[in-house]
Short mmCIF file of the C-alpha atoms (twelve columns), coordinates in Angstrom:
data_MODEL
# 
_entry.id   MODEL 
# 
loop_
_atom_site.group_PDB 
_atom_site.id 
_atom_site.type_symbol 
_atom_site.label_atom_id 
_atom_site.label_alt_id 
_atom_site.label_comp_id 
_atom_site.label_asym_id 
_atom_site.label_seq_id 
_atom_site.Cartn_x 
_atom_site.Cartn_y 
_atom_site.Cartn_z 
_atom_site.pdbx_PDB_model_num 
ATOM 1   C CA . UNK A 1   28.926 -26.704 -56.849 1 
ATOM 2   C CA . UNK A 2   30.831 -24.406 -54.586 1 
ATOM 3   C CA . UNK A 3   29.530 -23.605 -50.854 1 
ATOM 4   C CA . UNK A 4   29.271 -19.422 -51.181 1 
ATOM 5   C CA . UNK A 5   30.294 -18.418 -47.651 1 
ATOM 6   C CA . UNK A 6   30.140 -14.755 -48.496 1 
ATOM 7   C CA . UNK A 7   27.668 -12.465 -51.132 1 
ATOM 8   C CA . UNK A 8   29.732 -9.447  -52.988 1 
ATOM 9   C CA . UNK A 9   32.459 -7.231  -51.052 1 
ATOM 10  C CA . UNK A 10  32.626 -7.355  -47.542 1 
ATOM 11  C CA . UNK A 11  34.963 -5.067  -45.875 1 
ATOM 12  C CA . UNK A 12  36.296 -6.102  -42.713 1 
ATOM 13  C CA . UNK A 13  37.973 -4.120  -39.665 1 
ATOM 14  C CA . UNK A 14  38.086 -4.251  -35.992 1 
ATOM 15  C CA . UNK A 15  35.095 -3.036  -35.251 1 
ATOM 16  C CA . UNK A 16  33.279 -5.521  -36.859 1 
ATOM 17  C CA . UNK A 17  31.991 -9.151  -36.071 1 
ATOM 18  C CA . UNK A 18  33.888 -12.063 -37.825 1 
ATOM 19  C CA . UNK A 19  31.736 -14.134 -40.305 1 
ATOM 20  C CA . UNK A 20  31.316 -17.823 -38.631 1 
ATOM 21  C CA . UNK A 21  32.632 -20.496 -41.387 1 
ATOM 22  C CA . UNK A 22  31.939 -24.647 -40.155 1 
ATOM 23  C CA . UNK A 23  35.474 -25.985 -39.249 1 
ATOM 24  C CA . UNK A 24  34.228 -29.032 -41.371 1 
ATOM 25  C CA . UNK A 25  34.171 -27.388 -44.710 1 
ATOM 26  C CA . UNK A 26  37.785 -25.839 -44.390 1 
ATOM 27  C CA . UNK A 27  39.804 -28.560 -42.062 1 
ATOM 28  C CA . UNK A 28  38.328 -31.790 -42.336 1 
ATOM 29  C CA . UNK A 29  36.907 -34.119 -44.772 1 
ATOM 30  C CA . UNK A 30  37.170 -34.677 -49.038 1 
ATOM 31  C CA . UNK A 31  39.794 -32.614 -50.651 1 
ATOM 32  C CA . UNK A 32  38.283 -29.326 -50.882 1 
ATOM 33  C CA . UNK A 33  39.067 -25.552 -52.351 1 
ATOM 34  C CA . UNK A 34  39.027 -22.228 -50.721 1 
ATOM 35  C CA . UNK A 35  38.743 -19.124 -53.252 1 
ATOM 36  C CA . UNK A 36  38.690 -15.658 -52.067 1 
ATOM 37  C CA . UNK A 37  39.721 -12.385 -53.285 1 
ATOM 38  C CA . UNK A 38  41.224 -10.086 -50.986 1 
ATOM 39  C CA . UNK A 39  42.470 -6.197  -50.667 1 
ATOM 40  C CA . UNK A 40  44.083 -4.500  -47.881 1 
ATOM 41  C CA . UNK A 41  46.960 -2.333  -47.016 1 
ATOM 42  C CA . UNK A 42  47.334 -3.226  -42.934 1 
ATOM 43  C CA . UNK A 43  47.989 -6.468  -41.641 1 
ATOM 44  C CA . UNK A 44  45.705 -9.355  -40.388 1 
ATOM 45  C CA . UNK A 45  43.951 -13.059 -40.299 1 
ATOM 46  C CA . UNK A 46  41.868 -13.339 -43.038 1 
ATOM 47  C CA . UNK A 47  40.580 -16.579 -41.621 1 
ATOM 48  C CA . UNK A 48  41.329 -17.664 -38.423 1 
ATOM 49  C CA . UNK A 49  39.895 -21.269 -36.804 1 
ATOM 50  C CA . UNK A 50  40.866 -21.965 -32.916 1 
ATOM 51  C CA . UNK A 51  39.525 -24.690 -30.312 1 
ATOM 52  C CA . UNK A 52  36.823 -22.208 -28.743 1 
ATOM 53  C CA . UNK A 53  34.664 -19.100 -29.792 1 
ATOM 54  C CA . UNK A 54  36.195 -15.825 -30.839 1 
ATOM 55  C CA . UNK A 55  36.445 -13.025 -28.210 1 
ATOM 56  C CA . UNK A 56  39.242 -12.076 -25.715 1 
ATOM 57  C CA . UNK A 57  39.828 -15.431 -24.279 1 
ATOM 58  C CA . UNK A 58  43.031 -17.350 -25.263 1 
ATOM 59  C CA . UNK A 59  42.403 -20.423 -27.031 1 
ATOM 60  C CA . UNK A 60  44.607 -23.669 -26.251 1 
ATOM 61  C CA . UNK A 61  45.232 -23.993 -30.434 1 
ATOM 62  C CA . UNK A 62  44.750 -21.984 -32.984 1 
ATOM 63  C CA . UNK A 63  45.686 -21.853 -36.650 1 
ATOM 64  C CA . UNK A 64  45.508 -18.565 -38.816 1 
ATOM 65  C CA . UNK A 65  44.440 -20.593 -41.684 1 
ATOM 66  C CA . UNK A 66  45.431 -17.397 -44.123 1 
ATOM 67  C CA . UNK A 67  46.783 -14.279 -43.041 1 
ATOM 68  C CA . UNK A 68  48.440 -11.651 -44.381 1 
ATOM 69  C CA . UNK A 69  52.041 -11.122 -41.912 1 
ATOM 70  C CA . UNK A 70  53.920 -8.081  -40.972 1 
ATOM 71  C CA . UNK A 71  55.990 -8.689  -43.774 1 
ATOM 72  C CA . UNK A 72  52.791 -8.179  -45.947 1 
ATOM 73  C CA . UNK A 73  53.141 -11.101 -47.378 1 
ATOM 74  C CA . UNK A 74  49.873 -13.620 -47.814 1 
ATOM 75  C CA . UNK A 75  51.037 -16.254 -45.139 1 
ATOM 76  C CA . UNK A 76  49.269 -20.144 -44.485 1 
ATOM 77  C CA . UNK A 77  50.774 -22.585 -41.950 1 
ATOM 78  C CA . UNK A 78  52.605 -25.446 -42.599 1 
ATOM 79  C CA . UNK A 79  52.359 -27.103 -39.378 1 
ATOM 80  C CA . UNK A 80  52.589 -26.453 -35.712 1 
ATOM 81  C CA . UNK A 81  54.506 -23.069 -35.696 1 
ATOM 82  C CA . UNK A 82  55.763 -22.926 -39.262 1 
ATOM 83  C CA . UNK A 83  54.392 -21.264 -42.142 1 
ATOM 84  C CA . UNK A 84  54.862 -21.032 -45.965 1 
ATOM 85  C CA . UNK A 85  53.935 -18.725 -48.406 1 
ATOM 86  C CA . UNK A 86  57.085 -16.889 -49.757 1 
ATOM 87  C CA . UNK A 87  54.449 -14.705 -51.843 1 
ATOM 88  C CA . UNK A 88  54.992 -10.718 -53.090 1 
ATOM 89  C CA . UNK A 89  53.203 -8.943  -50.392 1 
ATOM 90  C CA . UNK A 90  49.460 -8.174  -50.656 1 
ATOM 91  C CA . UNK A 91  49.117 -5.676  -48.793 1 
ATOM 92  C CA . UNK A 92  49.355 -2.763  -51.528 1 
ATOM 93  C CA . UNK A 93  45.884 -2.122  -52.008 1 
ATOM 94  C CA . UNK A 94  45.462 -4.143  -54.837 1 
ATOM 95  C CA . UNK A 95  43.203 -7.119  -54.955 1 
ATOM 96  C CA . UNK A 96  44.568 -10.353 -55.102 1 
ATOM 97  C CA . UNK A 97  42.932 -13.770 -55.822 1 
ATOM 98  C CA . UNK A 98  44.050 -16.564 -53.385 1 
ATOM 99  C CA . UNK A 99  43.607 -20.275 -53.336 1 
ATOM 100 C CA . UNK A 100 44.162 -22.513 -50.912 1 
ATOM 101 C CA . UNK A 101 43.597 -26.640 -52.331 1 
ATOM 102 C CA . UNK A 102 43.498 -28.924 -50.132 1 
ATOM 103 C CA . UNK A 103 44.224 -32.338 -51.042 1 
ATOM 104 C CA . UNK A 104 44.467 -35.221 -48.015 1 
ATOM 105 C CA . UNK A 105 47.902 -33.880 -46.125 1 
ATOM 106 C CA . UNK A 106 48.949 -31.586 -48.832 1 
ATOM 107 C CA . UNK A 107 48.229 -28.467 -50.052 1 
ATOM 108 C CA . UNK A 108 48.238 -25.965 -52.187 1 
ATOM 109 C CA . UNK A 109 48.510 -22.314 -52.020 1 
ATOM 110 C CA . UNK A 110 48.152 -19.863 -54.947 1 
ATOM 111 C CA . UNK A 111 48.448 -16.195 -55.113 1 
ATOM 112 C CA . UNK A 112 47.345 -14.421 -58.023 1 
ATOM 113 C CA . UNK A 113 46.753 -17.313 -60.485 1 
ATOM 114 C CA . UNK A 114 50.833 -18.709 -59.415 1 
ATOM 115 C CA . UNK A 115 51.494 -21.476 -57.291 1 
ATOM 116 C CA . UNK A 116 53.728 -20.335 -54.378 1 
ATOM 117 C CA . UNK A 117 53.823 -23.228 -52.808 1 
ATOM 118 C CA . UNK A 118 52.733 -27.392 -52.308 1 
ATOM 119 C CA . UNK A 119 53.401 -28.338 -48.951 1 
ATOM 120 C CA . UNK A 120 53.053 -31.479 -46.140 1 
ATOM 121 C CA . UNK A 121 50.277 -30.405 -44.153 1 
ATOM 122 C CA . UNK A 122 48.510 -31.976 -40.809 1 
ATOM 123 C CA . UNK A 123 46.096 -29.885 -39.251 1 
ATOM 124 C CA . UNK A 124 46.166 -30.015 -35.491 1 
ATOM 125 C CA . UNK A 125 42.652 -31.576 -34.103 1 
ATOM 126 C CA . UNK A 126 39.992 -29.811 -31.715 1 
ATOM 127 C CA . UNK A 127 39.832 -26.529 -33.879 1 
ATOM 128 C CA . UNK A 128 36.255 -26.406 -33.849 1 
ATOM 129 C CA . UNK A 129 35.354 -22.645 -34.262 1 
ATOM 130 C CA . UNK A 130 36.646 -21.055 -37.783 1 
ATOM 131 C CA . UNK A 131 35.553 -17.558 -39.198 1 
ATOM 132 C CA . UNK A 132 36.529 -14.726 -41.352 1 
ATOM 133 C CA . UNK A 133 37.829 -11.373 -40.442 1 
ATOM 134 C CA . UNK A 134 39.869 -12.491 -37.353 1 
ATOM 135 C CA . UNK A 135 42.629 -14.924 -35.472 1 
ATOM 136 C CA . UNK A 136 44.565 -15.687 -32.786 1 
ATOM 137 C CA . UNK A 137 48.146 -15.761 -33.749 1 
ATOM 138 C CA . UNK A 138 50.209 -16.444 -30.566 1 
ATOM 139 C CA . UNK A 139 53.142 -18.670 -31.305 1 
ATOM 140 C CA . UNK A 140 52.869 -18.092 -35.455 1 
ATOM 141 C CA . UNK A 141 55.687 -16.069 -36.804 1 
ATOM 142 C CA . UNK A 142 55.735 -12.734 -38.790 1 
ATOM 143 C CA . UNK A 143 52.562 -11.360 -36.779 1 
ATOM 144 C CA . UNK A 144 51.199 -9.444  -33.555 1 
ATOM 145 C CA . UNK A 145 49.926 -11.875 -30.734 1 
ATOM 146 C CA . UNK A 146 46.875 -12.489 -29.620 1 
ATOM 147 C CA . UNK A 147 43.524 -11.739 -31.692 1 
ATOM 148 C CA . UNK A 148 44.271 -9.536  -34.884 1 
ATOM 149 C CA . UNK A 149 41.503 -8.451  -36.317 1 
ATOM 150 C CA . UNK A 150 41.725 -8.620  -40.794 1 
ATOM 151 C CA . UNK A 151 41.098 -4.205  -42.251 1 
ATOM 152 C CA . UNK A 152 39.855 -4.026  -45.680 1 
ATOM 153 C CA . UNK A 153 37.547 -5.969  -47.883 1 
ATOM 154 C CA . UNK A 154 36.964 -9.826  -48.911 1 
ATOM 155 C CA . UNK A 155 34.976 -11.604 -51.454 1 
ATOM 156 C CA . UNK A 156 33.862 -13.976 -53.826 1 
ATOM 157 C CA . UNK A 157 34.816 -16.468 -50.358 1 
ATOM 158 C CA . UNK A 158 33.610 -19.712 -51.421 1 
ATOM 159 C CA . UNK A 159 34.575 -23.606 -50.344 1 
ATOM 160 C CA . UNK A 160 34.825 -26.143 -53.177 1 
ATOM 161 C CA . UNK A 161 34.179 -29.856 -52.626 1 
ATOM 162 C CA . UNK A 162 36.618 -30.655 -54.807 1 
ATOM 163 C CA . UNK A 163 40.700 -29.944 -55.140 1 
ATOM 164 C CA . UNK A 164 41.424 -27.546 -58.065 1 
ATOM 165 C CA . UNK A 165 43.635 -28.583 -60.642 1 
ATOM 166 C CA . UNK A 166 46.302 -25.974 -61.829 1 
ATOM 167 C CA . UNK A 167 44.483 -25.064 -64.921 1 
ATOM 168 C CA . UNK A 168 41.055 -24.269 -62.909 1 
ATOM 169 C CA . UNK A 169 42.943 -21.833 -60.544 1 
ATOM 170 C CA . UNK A 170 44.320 -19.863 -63.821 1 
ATOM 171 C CA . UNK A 171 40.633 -20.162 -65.552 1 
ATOM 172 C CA . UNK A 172 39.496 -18.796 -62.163 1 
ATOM 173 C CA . UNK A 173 42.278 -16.166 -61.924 1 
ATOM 174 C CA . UNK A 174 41.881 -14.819 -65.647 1 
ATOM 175 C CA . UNK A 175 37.905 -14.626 -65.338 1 
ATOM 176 C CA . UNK A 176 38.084 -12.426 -62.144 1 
ATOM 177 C CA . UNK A 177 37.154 -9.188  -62.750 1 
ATOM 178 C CA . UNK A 178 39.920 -6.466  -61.813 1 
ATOM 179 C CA . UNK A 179 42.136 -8.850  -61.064 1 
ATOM 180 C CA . UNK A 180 44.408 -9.329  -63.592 1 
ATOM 181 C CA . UNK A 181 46.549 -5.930  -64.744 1 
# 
């Protein structure tokens, strides 16, 4: 049964307050997956999770646990300062279906019903304070520093207590409406 983190389409700028998400069900604990679809055209941290409360103070650590890069393309870290996610970019306007399966210190990233990448992951500790709509990105590449807010809309964001197989991100991909041209 999936934790629903956000009803329908939420559309996200600066202006507006991030969505508060527990640390615990996107960093910590059983394998889990995160499902969202997204749509945008700018730049931005979908979700962001740092070691104190969001606002205009610099956090010690932070980790833009999705965002999308200058580049445009949908970006997740790897570890301390590196990222993956050598994805088409998403920023076109479109919406686009992400997953993110966690598995112990792997995981998974999928864009669109493919499978960019499975990486090596440890998460660095003390990141208590997660939400949606806005990170801090000092120190991670292909971005602007400091907080950058996520403009344009999320939804369907849900946490799964469970890790995904291939075949249930494509069953999830191909039953999304709009999503699939």
């Amino acid at each position: 049964m999936p934790i629903e983190l956000m009803l329908g389409s939420q559309d996200f700028d600066r202006s507006r307050t991030p969505l508060p998400i527990a640390s615990s069900l996107l960093l910590t604990g059983p394998p889990s997956t995160l499902r969202l679809r997204l749509r945008t055209r700018r730049t931005g941290v979908v979700i962001g999770c740092q070691n104190t409360d969001t606002g205009t103070q610099r956090p010690a650590r932070s980790l833009p646990v999705v965002y999308v890069g200058r580049s445009g393309k949908l970006l997740v870290p790897t570890s301390a300062g590196g990222v993956d996610g050598p994805s088409a970019p998403v920023n076109d306007g479109a919406w686009h279906h992400v997953v993110i399966v966690r598995t112990g210190s792997s995981q998974s990233l999928y864009v669109d019903g493919a499978l960019i990448r499975s990486i090596q992951y440890a998460i660095p500790d003390g990141l208590d304070y997660c939400q949606a709509g806005i990170g801090f990105t000092t120190g991670w590449p292909d971005t602007n520093l400091g907080w950058v807010a996520f403009t344009g809309q999320i939804e369907g964001l849900r946490v799964y207590q469970q890790a995904w197989t291939q075949e249930q991100v494509m069953r999830d991909w191909s039953s999304s409406p709009g999503l699939r041209q």
